Amino acid sequence: MQDMNSLQELFAAASRARENAYAPYSGFKVGAAVRSESGKIYAGCNVENISYPCGTCAEAGAIAAMAAEGDRKIREIAIVAGGSCLITPCGACRQRIKEFGGPDTLIHLAGPQGIEKSVRLADLLPLAFDETELKK
Ligand code: THU
């Protein structure tokens, strides 16, 4: 059983980042927080743009913050959306998580009150494209 305090801490970081989400076009605010293997937490929020495809997801922001500090391994990630909705990462973000995670990396899906469900990356991104494909 995972330490509840550490999960609560991850959720709180994602929620705090969500408050700063810049989502004037969709109105859909998202926060994410990554815990790296070193134990540090990095948070991000979605940042939209008037040129819609330029917008970035909360997960991408959190992963970029981690990489900027030189951390390279994701142990777990929490994603918080609003209302009653639990969201899973988009396809591109699943691949981003895969770059720095592994099949057992935990993805915690949270509503406003806390983490409600945890899934493994391998279950969200089966048959993933990885470096072994490039070597064939
Ligand atoms: N979004 C995220 O930040 N993360 C997700 O996992 C799904 C979607 C953002 C992108 C866009 O700013 C808004 O939510 C609506 O799609």
PDB file of C-alpha atoms and ligand atoms in Angstrom, residues 22-23 26-32 45-49 55-60 79 87-90 93, ligand 1:
ATOM      1  CA  TYR A  22      -4.301  29.154 -18.600  1.00  0.00           C
ATOM      2  CA  ALA A  23      -7.346  27.819 -20.419  1.00  0.00           C
ATOM      3  CA  SER A  26     -11.599  25.606 -23.582  1.00  0.00           C
ATOM      4  CA  GLY A  27     -12.343  26.718 -20.033  1.00  0.00           C
ATOM      5  CA  PHE A  28     -11.016  23.287 -19.002  1.00  0.00           C
ATOM      6  CA  LYS A  29      -8.293  23.624 -16.393  1.00  0.00           C
ATOM      7  CA  VAL A  30      -5.899  20.743 -15.774  1.00  0.00           C
ATOM      8  CA  GLY A  31      -3.036  20.292 -13.311  1.00  0.00           C
ATOM      9  CA  ALA A  32      -0.389  17.578 -13.231  1.00  0.00           C
ATOM     10  CA  CYS A  45      -0.746  23.134 -15.951  1.00  0.00           C
ATOM     11  CA  ASN A  46      -2.271  23.404 -19.388  1.00  0.00           C
ATOM     12  CA  VAL A  47      -1.302  26.569 -21.256  1.00  0.00           C
ATOM     13  CA  GLU A  48      -3.534  27.349 -24.227  1.00  0.00           C
ATOM     14  CA  ASN A  49      -2.930  29.677 -27.141  1.00  0.00           C
ATOM     15  CA  GLY A  55      -1.502  24.886 -26.550  1.00  0.00           C
ATOM     16  CA  THR A  56       0.231  22.473 -24.208  1.00  0.00           C
ATOM     17  CA  CYS A  57      -1.133  19.916 -21.742  1.00  0.00           C
ATOM     18  CA  ALA A  58      -0.539  19.968 -17.998  1.00  0.00           C
ATOM     19  CA  GLU A  59       1.422  16.706 -18.215  1.00  0.00           C
ATOM     20  CA  ALA A  60       3.784  18.181 -20.813  1.00  0.00           C
ATOM     21  CA  ILE A  79      -3.566  14.479 -13.103  1.00  0.00           C
ATOM     22  CA  ILE A  87      -9.441  12.416 -17.152  1.00  0.00           C
ATOM     23  CA  THR A  88      -6.736  10.223 -18.575  1.00  0.00           C
ATOM     24  CA  PRO A  89      -3.746  11.698 -20.439  1.00  0.00           C
ATOM     25  CA  CYS A  90      -4.154  12.320 -24.175  1.00  0.00           C
ATOM     26  CA  CYS A  93       1.067  12.745 -23.266  1.00  0.00           C
TER      27      CYS A  93
HETATM   28  N1  THU B   1      -5.616  18.742 -21.354  1.00  0.00           N
HETATM   29  C1  THU B   1      -4.571  18.522 -20.492  1.00  0.00           C
HETATM   30  O1  THU B   1      -3.882  19.473 -20.066  1.00  0.00           O
HETATM   31  N2  THU B   1      -4.304  17.247 -20.132  1.00  0.00           N
HETATM   32  C2  THU B   1      -5.028  16.158 -20.499  1.00  0.00           C
HETATM   33  O2  THU B   1      -4.730  15.042 -20.062  1.00  0.00           O
HETATM   34  C3  THU B   1      -6.166  16.313 -21.412  1.00  0.00           C
HETATM   35  C4  THU B   1      -6.425  17.682 -21.910  1.00  0.00           C
HETATM   36  C5  THU B   1      -5.929  20.126 -21.727  1.00  0.00           C
HETATM   37  C6  THU B   1      -5.621  20.512 -23.132  1.00  0.00           C
HETATM   38  C7  THU B   1      -6.567  21.688 -23.341  1.00  0.00           C
HETATM   39  O3  THU B   1      -5.951  22.859 -22.843  1.00  0.00           O
HETATM   40  C8  THU B   1      -7.763  21.351 -22.463  1.00  0.00           C
HETATM   41  O4  THU B   1      -7.316  20.353 -21.549  1.00  0.00           O
HETATM   42  C9  THU B   1      -8.968  20.846 -23.223  1.00  0.00           C
HETATM   43  O5  THU B   1      -8.640  19.807 -24.056  1.00  0.00           O
END
